[in-house]
Amino acid sequence: MNQQCSWQQVDRPCEGQAICFPVRSVIQLPDGRRIDLEEQGFLTCFQGELRAWRNHCPHAGSPLDWIPGQFYSDDGERLVCHTHGAQFHPLTGACLSGPCTRGLFPLEVQEQEGVVLVPVSVGAINTS
Ligand code: FES
């Protein structure tokens, strides 16, 4: 799934914060058609660890943040989809509660000498 073709530099979020960035993806439909999408990813910092995710809830596909850029629960311990309340582990992306049947879609992230890089695009995502 994560077959990125190039990288973009983003700011490093502060602890317990997230920043959003654009990411292109291709959805592979069961009938073989492919749809190019302009989506959003988000980069989090939790316990000093960076993680990047598609801003696409695995339950019904909505962005997780109703308030732009706000992804964390009130106590800062989980990532939350504000559509139906699914909660995810901030380091693994695993679904901890709510209607989702799988975890968040991870994206690659690199940090080299203080420069943070995330992918410009992800490979085909199979919906079947
Ligand atoms: S769309 Fe995220 S919990 Fe339903």
PDB file of C-alpha atoms and ligand atoms in Angstrom:
ATOM      1  CA  MET A   1       0.000   0.000   0.000  1.00  0.00           C
ATOM      2  CA  ASN A   2       2.711   2.493   0.916  1.00  0.00           C
ATOM      3  CA  GLN A   3       4.501   2.828  -2.387  1.00  0.00           C
ATOM      4  CA  GLN A   4       5.498   6.463  -2.285  1.00  0.00           C
ATOM      5  CA  CYS A   5       7.201   8.072  -5.248  1.00  0.00           C
ATOM      6  CA  SER A   6       8.623  11.172  -3.614  1.00  0.00           C
ATOM      7  CA  TRP A   7       8.777  13.047  -0.345  1.00  0.00           C
ATOM      8  CA  GLN A   8       7.730  16.414   0.993  1.00  0.00           C
ATOM      9  CA  GLN A   9       9.155  18.243   3.962  1.00  0.00           C
ATOM     10  CA  VAL A  10       6.803  19.152   6.796  1.00  0.00           C
ATOM     11  CA  ASP A  11       7.202  20.842  10.145  1.00  0.00           C
ATOM     12  CA  ARG A  12       7.683  18.623  13.171  1.00  0.00           C
ATOM     13  CA  PRO A  13       4.572  18.831  15.358  1.00  0.00           C
ATOM     14  CA  CYS A  14       4.973  19.574  19.059  1.00  0.00           C
ATOM     15  CA  GLU A  15       4.307  16.811  21.561  1.00  0.00           C
ATOM     16  CA  GLY A  16       0.600  15.916  21.597  1.00  0.00           C
ATOM     17  CA  GLN A  17      -0.064  17.915  18.432  1.00  0.00           C
ATOM     18  CA  ALA A  18      -0.683  17.081  14.795  1.00  0.00           C
ATOM     19  CA  ILE A  19      -0.171  18.785  11.473  1.00  0.00           C
ATOM     20  CA  CYS A  20      -1.895  18.037   8.182  1.00  0.00           C
ATOM     21  CA  PHE A  21      -0.346  17.708   4.740  1.00  0.00           C
ATOM     22  CA  PRO A  22      -1.649  16.881   1.238  1.00  0.00           C
ATOM     23  CA  VAL A  23      -1.203  13.360  -0.114  1.00  0.00           C
ATOM     24  CA  ARG A  24      -2.341  11.806  -3.384  1.00  0.00           C
ATOM     25  CA  SER A  25      -3.697   8.296  -3.498  1.00  0.00           C
ATOM     26  CA  VAL A  26      -5.224   5.909  -5.989  1.00  0.00           C
ATOM     27  CA  ILE A  27      -8.249   3.827  -5.083  1.00  0.00           C
ATOM     28  CA  GLN A  28      -8.510   0.492  -6.873  1.00  0.00           C
ATOM     29  CA  LEU A  29     -12.187  -0.440  -7.221  1.00  0.00           C
ATOM     30  CA  PRO A  30     -13.368  -4.070  -7.348  1.00  0.00           C
ATOM     31  CA  ASP A  31     -14.287  -3.636 -11.032  1.00  0.00           C
ATOM     32  CA  GLY A  32     -10.723  -2.652 -11.866  1.00  0.00           C
ATOM     33  CA  ARG A  33     -11.256   1.090 -12.229  1.00  0.00           C
ATOM     34  CA  ARG A  34      -8.797   3.394 -10.531  1.00  0.00           C
ATOM     35  CA  ILE A  35      -9.689   6.739  -8.992  1.00  0.00           C
ATOM     36  CA  ASP A  36      -7.056   9.386  -8.254  1.00  0.00           C
ATOM     37  CA  LEU A  37      -7.726  11.272  -5.050  1.00  0.00           C
ATOM     38  CA  GLU A  38      -6.289  14.355  -3.443  1.00  0.00           C
ATOM     39  CA  GLU A  39      -6.408  13.520   0.231  1.00  0.00           C
ATOM     40  CA  GLN A  40      -4.909  14.694   3.444  1.00  0.00           C
ATOM     41  CA  GLY A  41      -2.455  13.027   5.753  1.00  0.00           C
ATOM     42  CA  PHE A  42      -1.612  14.005   9.292  1.00  0.00           C
ATOM     43  CA  LEU A  43       1.571  13.765  11.264  1.00  0.00           C
ATOM     44  CA  THR A  44       1.466  13.260  15.021  1.00  0.00           C
ATOM     45  CA  CYS A  45       3.968  13.409  17.824  1.00  0.00           C
ATOM     46  CA  PHE A  46       3.177  11.202  20.818  1.00  0.00           C
ATOM     47  CA  GLN A  47       5.725  10.401  23.512  1.00  0.00           C
ATOM     48  CA  GLY A  48       8.352  11.894  21.230  1.00  0.00           C
ATOM     49  CA  GLU A  49       7.544   9.481  18.391  1.00  0.00           C
ATOM     50  CA  LEU A  50       6.399  10.688  14.991  1.00  0.00           C
ATOM     51  CA  ARG A  51       3.667   8.843  13.119  1.00  0.00           C
ATOM     52  CA  ALA A  52       1.889   9.707   9.870  1.00  0.00           C
ATOM     53  CA  TRP A  53      -1.578   8.557   8.830  1.00  0.00           C
ATOM     54  CA  ARG A  54      -4.112   9.063   6.072  1.00  0.00           C
ATOM     55  CA  ASN A  55      -6.824  11.391   7.348  1.00  0.00           C
ATOM     56  CA  HIS A  56      -9.387   8.782   6.389  1.00  0.00           C
ATOM     57  CA  CYS A  57     -11.328   6.870   9.012  1.00  0.00           C
ATOM     58  CA  PRO A  58     -11.401   3.115   8.354  1.00  0.00           C
ATOM     59  CA  HIS A  59     -15.042   3.016   9.490  1.00  0.00           C
ATOM     60  CA  ALA A  60     -16.803   5.196   6.930  1.00  0.00           C
ATOM     61  CA  GLY A  61     -14.005   7.118   5.286  1.00  0.00           C
ATOM     62  CA  SER A  62     -14.560  10.553   6.735  1.00  0.00           C
ATOM     63  CA  PRO A  63     -11.702  12.760   7.897  1.00  0.00           C
ATOM     64  CA  LEU A  64     -11.008  12.175  11.561  1.00  0.00           C
ATOM     65  CA  ASP A  65     -10.874  15.851  12.576  1.00  0.00           C
ATOM     66  CA  TRP A  66     -14.095  17.822  12.649  1.00  0.00           C
ATOM     67  CA  ILE A  67     -12.158  20.766  13.933  1.00  0.00           C
ATOM     68  CA  PRO A  68      -9.250  21.069  11.492  1.00  0.00           C
ATOM     69  CA  GLY A  69      -6.049  19.723  12.967  1.00  0.00           C
ATOM     70  CA  GLN A  70      -7.599  18.311  16.158  1.00  0.00           C
ATOM     71  CA  PHE A  71      -7.103  14.553  16.300  1.00  0.00           C
ATOM     72  CA  TYR A  72      -6.483  13.778  19.966  1.00  0.00           C
ATOM     73  CA  SER A  73      -8.935  12.826  22.698  1.00  0.00           C
ATOM     74  CA  ASP A  74      -9.461  15.357  25.492  1.00  0.00           C
ATOM     75  CA  ASP A  75      -6.899  13.538  27.679  1.00  0.00           C
ATOM     76  CA  GLY A  76      -4.403  13.416  24.808  1.00  0.00           C
ATOM     77  CA  GLU A  77      -4.015   9.640  25.037  1.00  0.00           C
ATOM     78  CA  ARG A  78      -5.827   8.556  21.886  1.00  0.00           C
ATOM     79  CA  LEU A  79      -6.570   9.657  18.337  1.00  0.00           C
ATOM     80  CA  VAL A  80     -10.292  10.113  17.751  1.00  0.00           C
ATOM     81  CA  CYS A  81     -12.545  10.122  14.726  1.00  0.00           C
ATOM     82  CA  HIS A  82     -15.065  12.803  15.521  1.00  0.00           C
ATOM     83  CA  THR A  83     -17.703  11.427  13.155  1.00  0.00           C
ATOM     84  CA  HIS A  84     -18.754   8.392  15.211  1.00  0.00           C
ATOM     85  CA  GLY A  85     -16.178   8.406  18.009  1.00  0.00           C
ATOM     86  CA  ALA A  86     -13.784   5.601  17.023  1.00  0.00           C
ATOM     87  CA  GLN A  87     -10.574   5.766  19.044  1.00  0.00           C
ATOM     88  CA  PHE A  88      -7.113   4.715  17.908  1.00  0.00           C
ATOM     89  CA  HIS A  89      -3.786   4.085  19.569  1.00  0.00           C
ATOM     90  CA  PRO A  90      -1.542   7.068  18.734  1.00  0.00           C
ATOM     91  CA  LEU A  91       1.543   4.931  18.065  1.00  0.00           C
ATOM     92  CA  THR A  92       0.139   1.811  16.423  1.00  0.00           C
ATOM     93  CA  GLY A  93      -3.056   3.206  14.873  1.00  0.00           C
ATOM     94  CA  ALA A  94      -4.936   0.165  16.207  1.00  0.00           C
ATOM     95  CA  CYS A  95      -8.647   0.668  16.762  1.00  0.00           C
ATOM     96  CA  LEU A  96      -9.262   0.693  20.528  1.00  0.00           C
ATOM     97  CA  SER A  97     -13.005   1.372  20.556  1.00  0.00           C
ATOM     98  CA  GLY A  98     -15.843   2.378  18.301  1.00  0.00           C
ATOM     99  CA  PRO A  99     -17.325   1.083  15.060  1.00  0.00           C
ATOM    100  CA  CYS A 100     -14.104   0.660  13.066  1.00  0.00           C
ATOM    101  CA  THR A 101     -13.042  -2.836  12.019  1.00  0.00           C
ATOM    102  CA  ARG A 102      -9.385  -2.028  11.431  1.00  0.00           C
ATOM    103  CA  GLY A 103      -6.800   0.535  12.405  1.00  0.00           C
ATOM    104  CA  LEU A 104      -5.676   3.749  10.776  1.00  0.00           C
ATOM    105  CA  PHE A 105      -3.891   3.665   7.428  1.00  0.00           C
ATOM    106  CA  PRO A 106      -0.210   4.363   8.149  1.00  0.00           C
ATOM    107  CA  LEU A 107       2.050   6.494   5.983  1.00  0.00           C
ATOM    108  CA  GLU A 108       5.819   6.477   5.962  1.00  0.00           C
ATOM    109  CA  VAL A 109       7.663   9.170   7.877  1.00  0.00           C
ATOM    110  CA  GLN A 110      11.362   9.912   7.948  1.00  0.00           C
ATOM    111  CA  GLU A 111      13.328  12.231  10.188  1.00  0.00           C
ATOM    112  CA  GLN A 112      16.928  13.017   9.310  1.00  0.00           C
ATOM    113  CA  GLU A 113      18.941  15.676  11.119  1.00  0.00           C
ATOM    114  CA  GLY A 114      15.797  17.516  12.160  1.00  0.00           C
ATOM    115  CA  VAL A 115      14.165  17.391   8.734  1.00  0.00           C
ATOM    116  CA  VAL A 116      10.830  15.562   8.670  1.00  0.00           C
ATOM    117  CA  LEU A 117       9.689  13.968   5.420  1.00  0.00           C
ATOM    118  CA  VAL A 118       6.342  12.394   4.513  1.00  0.00           C
ATOM    119  CA  PRO A 119       5.214  10.921   1.180  1.00  0.00           C
ATOM    120  CA  VAL A 120       3.674  12.976  -1.597  1.00  0.00           C
ATOM    121  CA  SER A 121       1.570  10.001  -2.671  1.00  0.00           C
ATOM    122  CA  VAL A 122       0.647   6.473  -1.707  1.00  0.00           C
ATOM    123  CA  GLY A 123       0.177   3.505  -4.005  1.00  0.00           C
ATOM    124  CA  ALA A 124      -3.102   1.934  -5.019  1.00  0.00           C
ATOM    125  CA  ILE A 125      -5.476   1.181  -2.162  1.00  0.00           C
ATOM    126  CA  ASN A 126      -7.581  -1.873  -2.825  1.00  0.00           C
ATOM    127  CA  THR A 127     -11.201  -1.455  -1.691  1.00  0.00           C
ATOM    128  CA  SER A 128     -12.334  -5.044  -2.292  1.00  0.00           C
TER     129      SER A 128
HETATM  130  S1  FES B   1     -16.331   7.496  10.155  1.00  0.00           S
HETATM  131 FE1  FES B   1     -14.918   7.407  11.793  1.00  0.00          FE
HETATM  132  S2  FES B   1     -15.949   6.370  13.376  1.00  0.00           S
HETATM  133 FE2  FES B   1     -17.340   6.399  11.725  1.00  0.00          FE
END
